[in-house]
mmCIF file of C-alpha atoms and ligand atoms in Angstrom:
data_model
loop_
_atom_site.group_PDB
_atom_site.id
_atom_site.type_symbol
_atom_site.label_atom_id
_atom_site.label_comp_id
_atom_site.label_asym_id
_atom_site.label_seq_id
_atom_site.Cartn_x
_atom_site.Cartn_y
_atom_site.Cartn_z
ATOM 1 C CA UNK V 1 -0.125 0.089 -0.105
ATOM 2 C CA UNK V 2 1.203 3.634 -0.672
ATOM 3 C CA UNK V 3 1.491 6.305 1.860
ATOM 4 C CA UNK V 4 -1.625 7.583 0.389
ATOM 5 C CA UNK V 5 -3.859 4.057 0.751
ATOM 6 C CA UNK V 6 -2.183 4.356 4.906
ATOM 7 C CA UNK V 7 -3.950 8.607 4.773
ATOM 8 C CA UNK V 8 -7.469 6.456 3.415
ATOM 9 C CA UNK V 9 -6.813 3.723 6.216
ATOM 10 C CA UNK V 10 -6.684 6.057 9.305
ATOM 11 C CA UNK V 11 -10.265 7.808 7.859
ATOM 12 C CA UNK V 12 -11.886 4.639 7.502
ATOM 13 C CA UNK V 13 -10.661 3.932 11.307
ATOM 14 C CA UNK V 14 -11.496 7.379 12.127
ATOM 15 C CA UNK V 15 -15.315 7.128 9.529
ATOM 16 C CA UNK V 16 -15.986 4.674 12.308
ATOM 17 C CA UNK V 17 -17.408 6.705 15.633
ATOM 18 C CA UNK V 18 -18.816 9.398 12.924
ATOM 19 C CA UNK V 19 -20.615 6.582 11.280
ATOM 20 C CA UNK V 20 -21.812 4.766 14.872
ATOM 21 C CA UNK V 21 -23.358 8.252 15.599
ATOM 22 C CA UNK V 22 -25.112 8.786 11.979
ATOM 23 C CA UNK V 23 -26.661 5.099 11.111
ATOM 24 C CA UNK V 24 -30.318 5.496 11.285
ATOM 25 C CA UNK V 25 -31.709 2.970 14.003
ATOM 26 C CA UNK V 26 -35.255 2.568 12.391
ATOM 27 C CA UNK V 27 -33.772 0.815 9.476
ATOM 28 C CA UNK V 28 -31.342 -0.988 11.480
ATOM 29 C CA UNK V 29 -34.365 -2.337 13.900
ATOM 30 C CA UNK V 30 -36.268 -3.016 10.759
ATOM 31 C CA UNK V 31 -33.033 -5.088 9.108
ATOM 32 C CA UNK V 32 -32.881 -7.221 12.627
ATOM 33 C CA UNK V 33 -36.796 -8.291 12.212
ATOM 34 C CA UNK V 34 -36.007 -9.274 9.258
ATOM 35 C CA UNK V 35 -33.401 -10.932 9.860
ATOM 36 C CA UNK V 36 -34.838 -12.556 13.149
ATOM 37 C CA UNK V 37 -37.981 -13.681 10.569
ATOM 38 C CA UNK V 38 -35.502 -15.526 8.582
ATOM 39 C CA UNK V 39 -34.205 -17.100 11.311
ATOM 40 C CA UNK V 40 -37.320 -18.637 12.266
ATOM 41 C CA UNK V 41 -38.392 -19.899 8.940
ATOM 42 C CA UNK V 42 -35.093 -20.949 8.057
ATOM 43 C CA UNK V 43 -34.113 -22.775 10.862
ATOM 44 C CA UNK V 44 -30.392 -24.504 11.610
ATOM 45 C CA UNK V 45 -29.221 -22.717 8.163
ATOM 46 C CA UNK V 46 -26.368 -19.831 8.641
ATOM 47 C CA UNK V 47 -26.475 -16.714 7.988
ATOM 48 C CA UNK V 48 -24.991 -15.722 4.632
ATOM 49 C CA UNK V 49 -24.317 -12.119 4.249
ATOM 50 C CA UNK V 50 -21.918 -10.023 1.434
ATOM 51 C CA UNK V 51 -20.093 -6.524 1.681
ATOM 52 C CA UNK V 52 -19.218 -4.981 -0.510
ATOM 53 C CA UNK V 53 -16.573 -1.687 -0.811
ATOM 54 C CA UNK V 54 -15.929 -3.711 2.662
ATOM 55 C CA UNK V 55 -12.577 -1.382 3.295
ATOM 56 C CA UNK V 56 -11.446 -2.935 6.232
ATOM 57 C CA UNK V 57 -14.658 -4.220 7.388
ATOM 58 C CA UNK V 58 -15.933 -2.394 10.212
ATOM 59 C CA UNK V 59 -18.775 -2.606 9.210
ATOM 60 C CA UNK V 60 -19.078 -5.943 10.087
ATOM 61 C CA UNK V 61 -17.256 -5.764 13.434
ATOM 62 C CA UNK V 62 -20.285 -3.155 14.049
ATOM 63 C CA UNK V 63 -23.359 -5.521 13.262
ATOM 64 C CA UNK V 64 -21.823 -8.189 15.268
ATOM 65 C CA UNK V 65 -20.640 -6.074 18.164
ATOM 66 C CA UNK V 66 -24.354 -4.115 17.704
ATOM 67 C CA UNK V 67 -26.252 -7.988 18.160
ATOM 68 C CA UNK V 68 -27.447 -7.505 14.789
ATOM 69 C CA UNK V 69 -26.907 -10.768 13.427
ATOM 70 C CA UNK V 70 -27.922 -13.375 17.025
ATOM 71 C CA UNK V 71 -30.644 -14.983 16.134
ATOM 72 C CA UNK V 72 -28.371 -16.817 14.094
ATOM 73 C CA UNK V 73 -25.148 -19.037 15.368
ATOM 74 C CA UNK V 74 -23.582 -19.402 12.555
ATOM 75 C CA UNK V 75 -23.126 -16.337 10.027
ATOM 76 C CA UNK V 76 -20.337 -16.905 7.235
ATOM 77 C CA UNK V 77 -19.470 -12.993 6.359
ATOM 78 C CA UNK V 78 -17.858 -12.417 2.729
ATOM 79 C CA UNK V 79 -15.981 -8.844 2.206
ATOM 80 C CA UNK V 80 -15.383 -8.103 -1.164
ATOM 81 C CA UNK V 81 -12.802 -4.981 -1.855
ATOM 82 C CA UNK V 82 -11.215 -4.610 -4.500
ATOM 83 C CA UNK V 83 -8.391 -2.097 -3.172
ATOM 84 C CA UNK V 84 -4.667 -4.234 -2.383
ATOM 85 C CA UNK V 85 -3.024 -4.543 1.005
ATOM 86 C CA UNK V 86 -6.871 -4.182 2.152
ATOM 87 C CA UNK V 87 -7.386 -7.839 3.691
ATOM 88 C CA UNK V 88 -4.483 -6.869 5.836
ATOM 89 C CA UNK V 89 -5.474 -3.884 7.333
ATOM 90 C CA UNK V 90 -9.271 -5.526 7.587
ATOM 91 C CA UNK V 91 -6.925 -8.807 9.557
ATOM 92 C CA UNK V 92 -5.282 -6.500 11.896
ATOM 93 C CA UNK V 93 -8.586 -5.135 12.560
ATOM 94 C CA UNK V 94 -10.610 -8.141 13.293
ATOM 95 C CA UNK V 95 -7.871 -9.524 15.128
ATOM 96 C CA UNK V 96 -7.647 -6.904 17.532
ATOM 97 C CA UNK V 97 -11.287 -6.035 18.097
ATOM 98 C CA UNK V 98 -11.833 -10.283 18.562
ATOM 99 C CA UNK V 99 -9.494 -10.238 21.394
ATOM 100 C CA UNK V 100 -10.612 -7.094 22.915
ATOM 101 C CA UNK V 101 -14.090 -8.313 21.865
ATOM 102 C CA UNK V 102 -13.383 -12.095 23.719
ATOM 103 C CA UNK V 103 -13.951 -13.623 20.596
ATOM 104 C CA UNK V 104 -11.307 -16.890 19.791
ATOM 105 C CA UNK V 105 -9.889 -16.564 15.970
ATOM 106 C CA UNK V 106 -8.435 -18.934 14.290
ATOM 107 C CA UNK V 107 -7.103 -18.483 10.592
ATOM 108 C CA UNK V 108 -8.496 -20.191 7.903
ATOM 109 C CA UNK V 109 -7.499 -21.131 4.590
ATOM 110 C CA UNK V 110 -8.645 -17.902 3.133
ATOM 111 C CA UNK V 111 -9.269 -15.787 6.473
ATOM 112 C CA UNK V 112 -10.068 -16.349 9.773
ATOM 113 C CA UNK V 113 -12.820 -18.050 12.084
ATOM 114 C CA UNK V 114 -14.551 -16.628 15.216
ATOM 115 C CA UNK V 115 -16.142 -18.223 17.990
ATOM 116 C CA UNK V 116 -17.646 -16.981 21.134
ATOM 117 C CA UNK V 117 -20.673 -18.651 23.305
ATOM 118 C CA UNK V 118 -21.573 -21.465 20.861
ATOM 119 C CA UNK V 119 -21.666 -19.040 18.332
ATOM 120 C CA UNK V 120 -19.313 -18.748 15.201
ATOM 121 C CA UNK V 121 -18.154 -16.321 12.199
ATOM 122 C CA UNK V 122 -16.117 -16.734 8.998
ATOM 123 C CA UNK V 123 -14.601 -13.928 7.716
ATOM 124 C CA UNK V 124 -13.437 -14.599 4.265
ATOM 125 C CA UNK V 125 -12.279 -11.797 2.185
ATOM 126 C CA UNK V 126 -12.082 -11.117 -1.287
ATOM 127 C CA UNK V 127 -9.545 -8.946 -3.391
ATOM 128 C CA UNK V 128 -11.364 -8.528 -6.569
ATOM 129 C CA UNK V 129 -13.377 -5.789 -8.609
ATOM 130 C CA UNK V 130 -17.206 -6.687 -7.149
ATOM 131 C CA UNK V 131 -18.424 -7.519 -10.135
ATOM 132 C CA UNK V 132 -16.259 -9.829 -10.611
ATOM 133 C CA UNK V 133 -17.064 -11.773 -7.622
ATOM 134 C CA UNK V 134 -20.393 -11.599 -7.882
ATOM 135 C CA UNK V 135 -19.834 -14.001 -11.518
ATOM 136 C CA UNK V 136 -18.452 -16.719 -9.655
ATOM 137 C CA UNK V 137 -20.427 -16.159 -5.881
ATOM 138 C CA UNK V 138 -22.980 -19.146 -5.933
ATOM 139 C CA UNK V 139 -26.976 -17.161 -5.677
ATOM 140 C CA UNK V 140 -27.273 -18.549 -2.208
ATOM 141 C CA UNK V 141 -26.610 -15.083 -0.010
ATOM 142 C CA UNK V 142 -29.289 -13.786 2.392
ATOM 143 C CA UNK V 143 -28.082 -10.254 3.320
ATOM 144 C CA UNK V 144 -25.663 -7.981 0.744
ATOM 145 C CA UNK V 145 -24.146 -4.588 3.037
ATOM 146 C CA UNK V 146 -23.034 -2.248 0.521
ATOM 147 C CA UNK V 147 -21.640 0.999 2.811
ATOM 148 C CA UNK V 148 -20.255 3.797 1.696
ATOM 149 C CA UNK V 149 -19.408 2.882 -1.599
ATOM 150 C CA UNK V 150 -22.777 2.959 -4.233
ATOM 151 C CA UNK V 151 -22.191 6.470 -5.193
ATOM 152 C CA UNK V 152 -18.658 5.595 -7.221
ATOM 153 C CA UNK V 153 -20.432 2.765 -8.704
ATOM 154 C CA UNK V 154 -22.566 2.450 -12.119
ATOM 155 C CA UNK V 155 -25.802 2.255 -9.360
ATOM 156 C CA UNK V 156 -28.049 -0.010 -11.888
ATOM 157 C CA UNK V 157 -25.630 -2.333 -12.874
ATOM 158 C CA UNK V 158 -24.564 -2.466 -9.266
ATOM 159 C CA UNK V 159 -27.370 -3.351 -8.071
ATOM 160 C CA UNK V 160 -28.596 -5.501 -10.436
ATOM 161 C CA UNK V 161 -25.256 -7.352 -9.943
ATOM 162 C CA UNK V 162 -25.613 -7.881 -5.909
ATOM 163 C CA UNK V 163 -29.323 -8.766 -6.461
ATOM 164 C CA UNK V 164 -28.536 -11.500 -8.518
ATOM 165 C CA UNK V 165 -26.768 -13.226 -6.137
ATOM 166 C CA UNK V 166 -29.722 -13.001 -3.061
ATOM 167 C CA UNK V 167 -31.742 -16.152 -2.369
ATOM 168 C CA UNK V 168 -35.694 -15.450 -2.173
ATOM 169 C CA UNK V 169 -36.652 -12.605 0.013
ATOM 170 C CA UNK V 170 -32.931 -11.660 0.678
ATOM 171 C CA UNK V 171 -32.197 -8.364 2.176
ATOM 172 C CA UNK V 172 -30.172 -5.182 0.569
ATOM 173 C CA UNK V 173 -29.099 -2.799 2.747
ATOM 174 C CA UNK V 174 -27.146 0.536 1.662
ATOM 175 C CA UNK V 175 -26.011 2.457 4.789
ATOM 176 C CA UNK V 176 -24.273 5.494 4.503
ATOM 177 C CA UNK V 177 -25.007 5.981 0.629
ATOM 178 C CA UNK V 178 -24.218 10.474 -0.341
ATOM 179 C CA UNK V 179 -27.311 11.684 -1.131
ATOM 180 C CA UNK V 180 -26.210 15.798 -1.998
ATOM 181 C CA UNK V 181 -25.479 17.444 0.117
ATOM 182 C CA UNK V 182 -22.089 19.239 1.578
ATOM 183 C CA UNK V 183 -21.343 22.029 4.169
ATOM 184 C CA UNK V 184 -19.291 23.556 6.344
ATOM 185 C CA UNK V 185 -18.866 26.119 8.608
ATOM 186 C CA UNK V 186 -18.494 28.688 9.528
ATOM 187 C CA UNK V 187 -19.355 30.051 6.008
ATOM 188 C CA UNK V 188 -16.827 31.121 2.986
ATOM 189 C CA UNK V 189 -17.447 33.344 -0.072
ATOM 190 C CA UNK V 190 -16.048 30.335 -2.183
ATOM 191 C CA UNK V 191 -17.964 27.773 -0.398
ATOM 192 C CA UNK V 192 -20.748 26.906 -3.531
ATOM 193 C CA UNK V 193 -18.291 27.011 -5.720
ATOM 194 C CA UNK V 194 -15.927 24.682 -4.553
ATOM 195 C CA UNK V 195 -18.579 22.531 -2.799
ATOM 196 C CA UNK V 196 -20.603 22.557 -6.541
ATOM 197 C CA UNK V 197 -17.815 21.632 -8.473
ATOM 198 C CA UNK V 198 -17.294 19.176 -5.784
ATOM 199 C CA UNK V 199 -19.716 17.870 -6.849
ATOM 200 C CA UNK V 200 -20.149 17.482 -9.687
ATOM 201 C CA UNK V 201 -16.783 16.057 -9.720
ATOM 202 C CA UNK V 202 -18.745 12.507 -8.380
ATOM 203 C CA UNK V 203 -20.517 12.187 -11.310
ATOM 204 C CA UNK V 204 -17.791 12.119 -14.128
ATOM 205 C CA UNK V 205 -17.106 8.130 -16.116
ATOM 206 C CA UNK V 206 -19.795 5.136 -14.747
ATOM 207 C CA UNK V 207 -20.260 7.048 -11.090
ATOM 208 C CA UNK V 208 -23.716 6.605 -9.341
ATOM 209 C CA UNK V 209 -23.363 10.753 -8.896
ATOM 210 C CA UNK V 210 -23.905 12.813 -5.485
ATOM 211 C CA UNK V 211 -28.585 11.845 -5.707
ATOM 212 C CA UNK V 212 -26.704 8.024 -4.857
ATOM 213 C CA UNK V 213 -28.765 7.963 -1.710
ATOM 214 C CA UNK V 214 -32.395 9.038 -3.580
ATOM 215 C CA UNK V 215 -32.133 7.326 -6.850
ATOM 216 C CA UNK V 216 -31.948 4.158 -5.211
ATOM 217 C CA UNK V 217 -35.114 4.701 -3.892
ATOM 218 C CA UNK V 218 -36.511 3.848 -7.167
ATOM 219 C CA UNK V 219 -33.646 1.708 -8.771
ATOM 220 C CA UNK V 220 -34.377 -0.949 -6.013
ATOM 221 C CA UNK V 221 -37.669 -1.619 -6.751
ATOM 222 C CA UNK V 222 -37.257 -0.977 -10.255
ATOM 223 C CA UNK V 223 -35.253 -4.083 -10.065
ATOM 224 C CA UNK V 224 -37.407 -5.977 -7.936
ATOM 225 C CA UNK V 225 -36.535 -5.667 -4.649
ATOM 226 C CA UNK V 226 -39.095 -2.823 -3.389
ATOM 227 C CA UNK V 227 -37.377 -0.742 -0.466
ATOM 228 C CA UNK V 228 -38.893 -1.828 2.890
ATOM 229 C CA UNK V 229 -37.186 1.424 5.318
ATOM 230 C CA UNK V 230 -34.761 4.138 4.714
ATOM 231 C CA UNK V 231 -33.699 7.526 6.539
ATOM 232 C CA UNK V 232 -31.391 10.262 7.046
ATOM 233 C CA UNK V 233 -27.730 9.086 8.729
ATOM 234 C CA UNK V 234 -26.110 12.486 7.884
ATOM 235 C CA UNK V 235 -22.548 12.901 9.161
ATOM 236 C CA UNK V 236 -22.748 15.364 12.033
ATOM 237 C CA UNK V 237 -18.960 16.624 12.787
ATOM 238 C CA UNK V 238 -18.515 20.150 15.524
ATOM 239 C CA UNK V 239 -16.686 21.284 17.281
ATOM 240 C CA UNK V 240 -14.692 20.645 20.111
ATOM 241 C CA UNK V 241 -13.486 17.766 17.478
ATOM 242 C CA UNK V 242 -11.270 14.536 19.301
ATOM 243 C CA UNK V 243 -7.877 13.051 17.152
ATOM 244 C CA UNK V 244 -10.457 11.078 15.115
ATOM 245 C CA UNK V 245 -12.540 13.551 14.193
ATOM 246 C CA UNK V 246 -9.255 15.774 12.904
ATOM 247 C CA UNK V 247 -7.898 13.039 10.798
ATOM 248 C CA UNK V 248 -11.732 12.470 9.643
ATOM 249 C CA UNK V 249 -12.133 15.674 8.717
ATOM 250 C CA UNK V 250 -8.478 16.585 6.946
ATOM 251 C CA UNK V 251 -9.173 13.718 4.487
ATOM 252 C CA UNK V 252 -12.778 14.882 3.507
ATOM 253 C CA UNK V 253 -10.335 18.362 2.732
ATOM 254 C CA UNK V 254 -7.805 15.714 0.803
ATOM 255 C CA UNK V 255 -10.144 14.956 -1.271
ATOM 256 C CA UNK V 256 -12.139 18.350 -1.653
ATOM 257 C CA UNK V 257 -8.627 19.335 -2.775
ATOM 258 C CA UNK V 258 -8.308 16.293 -5.190
ATOM 259 C CA UNK V 259 -11.146 16.072 -6.879
ATOM 260 C CA UNK V 260 -11.564 19.996 -7.472
ATOM 261 C CA UNK V 261 -7.829 20.757 -7.750
ATOM 262 C CA UNK V 262 -8.543 18.452 -11.277
ATOM 263 C CA UNK V 263 -11.474 20.118 -12.427
ATOM 264 C CA UNK V 264 -11.200 23.151 -14.276
ATOM 265 C CA UNK V 265 -14.610 24.648 -12.633
ATOM 266 C CA UNK V 266 -12.499 26.594 -9.988
ATOM 267 C CA UNK V 267 -9.330 28.513 -10.371
ATOM 268 C CA UNK V 268 -6.011 27.134 -8.528
ATOM 269 C CA UNK V 269 -6.622 30.424 -6.599
ATOM 270 C CA UNK V 270 -9.705 30.594 -5.242
ATOM 271 C CA UNK V 271 -10.030 26.867 -4.266
ATOM 272 C CA UNK V 272 -6.352 27.322 -2.240
ATOM 273 C CA UNK V 273 -8.013 30.121 -0.862
ATOM 274 C CA UNK V 274 -10.824 28.315 1.031
ATOM 275 C CA UNK V 275 -8.521 25.114 1.313
ATOM 276 C CA UNK V 276 -6.312 27.362 3.888
ATOM 277 C CA UNK V 277 -9.472 29.197 5.472
ATOM 278 C CA UNK V 278 -10.685 25.340 5.904
ATOM 279 C CA UNK V 279 -7.245 23.950 7.426
ATOM 280 C CA UNK V 280 -6.913 26.934 9.211
ATOM 281 C CA UNK V 281 -10.993 26.678 11.078
ATOM 282 C CA UNK V 282 -9.615 22.693 11.489
ATOM 283 C CA UNK V 283 -6.772 23.871 13.358
ATOM 284 C CA UNK V 284 -8.761 26.356 15.764
ATOM 285 C CA UNK V 285 -11.566 23.936 16.526
ATOM 286 C CA UNK V 286 -13.624 25.345 14.777
ATOM 287 C CA UNK V 287 -15.041 23.437 11.672
ATOM 288 C CA UNK V 288 -17.691 21.785 11.854
ATOM 289 C CA UNK V 289 -18.903 19.687 8.582
ATOM 290 C CA UNK V 290 -22.359 17.688 6.684
ATOM 291 C CA UNK V 291 -23.004 15.581 4.687
ATOM 292 C CA UNK V 292 -26.523 14.454 4.077
ATOM 293 C CA UNK V 293 -26.038 10.206 3.237
ATOM 294 C CA UNK V 294 -28.587 8.353 2.950
ATOM 295 C CA UNK V 295 -29.426 4.109 5.077
ATOM 296 C CA UNK V 296 -32.021 2.249 2.603
ATOM 297 C CA UNK V 297 -32.894 -1.324 3.415
ATOM 298 C CA UNK V 298 -34.715 -3.705 0.734
ATOM 299 C CA UNK V 299 -35.657 -7.222 0.488
ATOM 300 C CA UNK V 300 -36.297 -9.550 -2.776
ATOM 301 C CA UNK V 301 -40.014 -10.115 -4.331
HETATM 302 C C1 SAM I 1 -15.575 4.936 0.769
HETATM 303 S S1 SAM I 1 -14.755 3.020 0.717
HETATM 304 C C2 SAM I 1 -16.187 2.748 2.086
HETATM 305 C C3 SAM I 1 -15.157 1.498 3.182
HETATM 306 C C4 SAM I 1 -16.625 0.649 4.062
HETATM 307 N N1 SAM I 1 -17.838 0.202 3.278
HETATM 308 C C5 SAM I 1 -16.701 1.696 4.510
HETATM 309 O O1 SAM I 1 -17.308 2.542 5.311
HETATM 310 O O2 SAM I 1 -15.896 1.468 6.346
HETATM 311 C C6 SAM I 1 -14.973 2.274 -0.462
HETATM 312 C C7 SAM I 1 -13.886 1.310 -0.416
HETATM 313 O O3 SAM I 1 -14.919 0.411 -1.898
HETATM 314 C C8 SAM I 1 -13.956 0.220 -2.968
HETATM 315 N N2 SAM I 1 -14.464 -0.189 -3.998
HETATM 316 C C9 SAM I 1 -14.726 0.995 -4.573
HETATM 317 N N3 SAM I 1 -15.184 0.299 -5.929
HETATM 318 C C10 SAM I 1 -15.446 -0.957 -5.734
HETATM 319 C C11 SAM I 1 -15.577 -2.238 -6.861
HETATM 320 N N4 SAM I 1 -15.484 -1.597 -8.134
HETATM 321 N N5 SAM I 1 -15.560 -3.215 -6.133
HETATM 322 C C12 SAM I 1 -14.877 -3.867 -4.785
HETATM 323 N N6 SAM I 1 -14.633 -2.814 -4.099
HETATM 324 C C13 SAM I 1 -14.543 -1.163 -4.373
HETATM 325 C C14 SAM I 1 -12.749 0.964 -2.109
HETATM 326 O O4 SAM I 1 -11.600 0.085 -2.417
HETATM 327 C C15 SAM I 1 -12.639 1.179 -1.140
HETATM 328 O O5 SAM I 1 -12.124 0.149 -0.213
#
């Protein structure tokens, strides 16, 4: 991994507590209810989960810690991410977390298995583009998790590929899906130009773009999976900041710099002035940041 990738991994770690606060609890509660009903109707069968764009596996650890899979004694959880080296970061994060949470862990040929109080979870990490991974995975998945990733993918094609691997009544959970609004405070005269350009850069190529959360609400039913729960999961980060929040905000400013810096929509002087002001706000513990996201849960017809 490059130092750029290391910074991304630090960002993902810092993002965990921001996501913890943001996740839409009623949608999560609906996921738990549906998993419980599924466990009852398919007694004795394991829960099979695939998480795409899994990063270091934060969502898997969170769902286990929060008891979302408690209706199941056996869970098979496959994580897919195309970034090389991410699997090692995930393994390190899982080892640390499993030790602290009292799970025993033993390596398996393609990941590891953790056990606690008679429950076992097999964790597998696949380094691959998700479209390739979906062609080899059997059509035997109960739950797909697409956490903070759909906005960088061709939406219809990705949702179609993911739904194609679900069993009857399978669930599709897309938490922290970006949905079109970024704001920083205190306000700055170049906010509209810089943040407008930032959202424009999300539209290039096949990317689903800045309105992915809202778009999901029609794409999922169109493709045969009506939405059963959804709600806002906005990131709201305000001073005073701890170290994690500072790392998180510094990287968000880095994303704006890298993307808007390559676009012609804002001249370099305006962008540099805006960035300098934002880094000063951050250093002075004055920067507030809001990003609007949606959590969406759908169930295959
Ligand atoms: C913003 S990160 C989110 C990671 C993780 N879900 C989290 O929120 O902690 C998006 C991840 O999706 C991965 N990704 C993007 N496009 C992908 C693709 N086509 N196939 C597999 N992974 C992809 C990236 O490598 C990155 O790790």
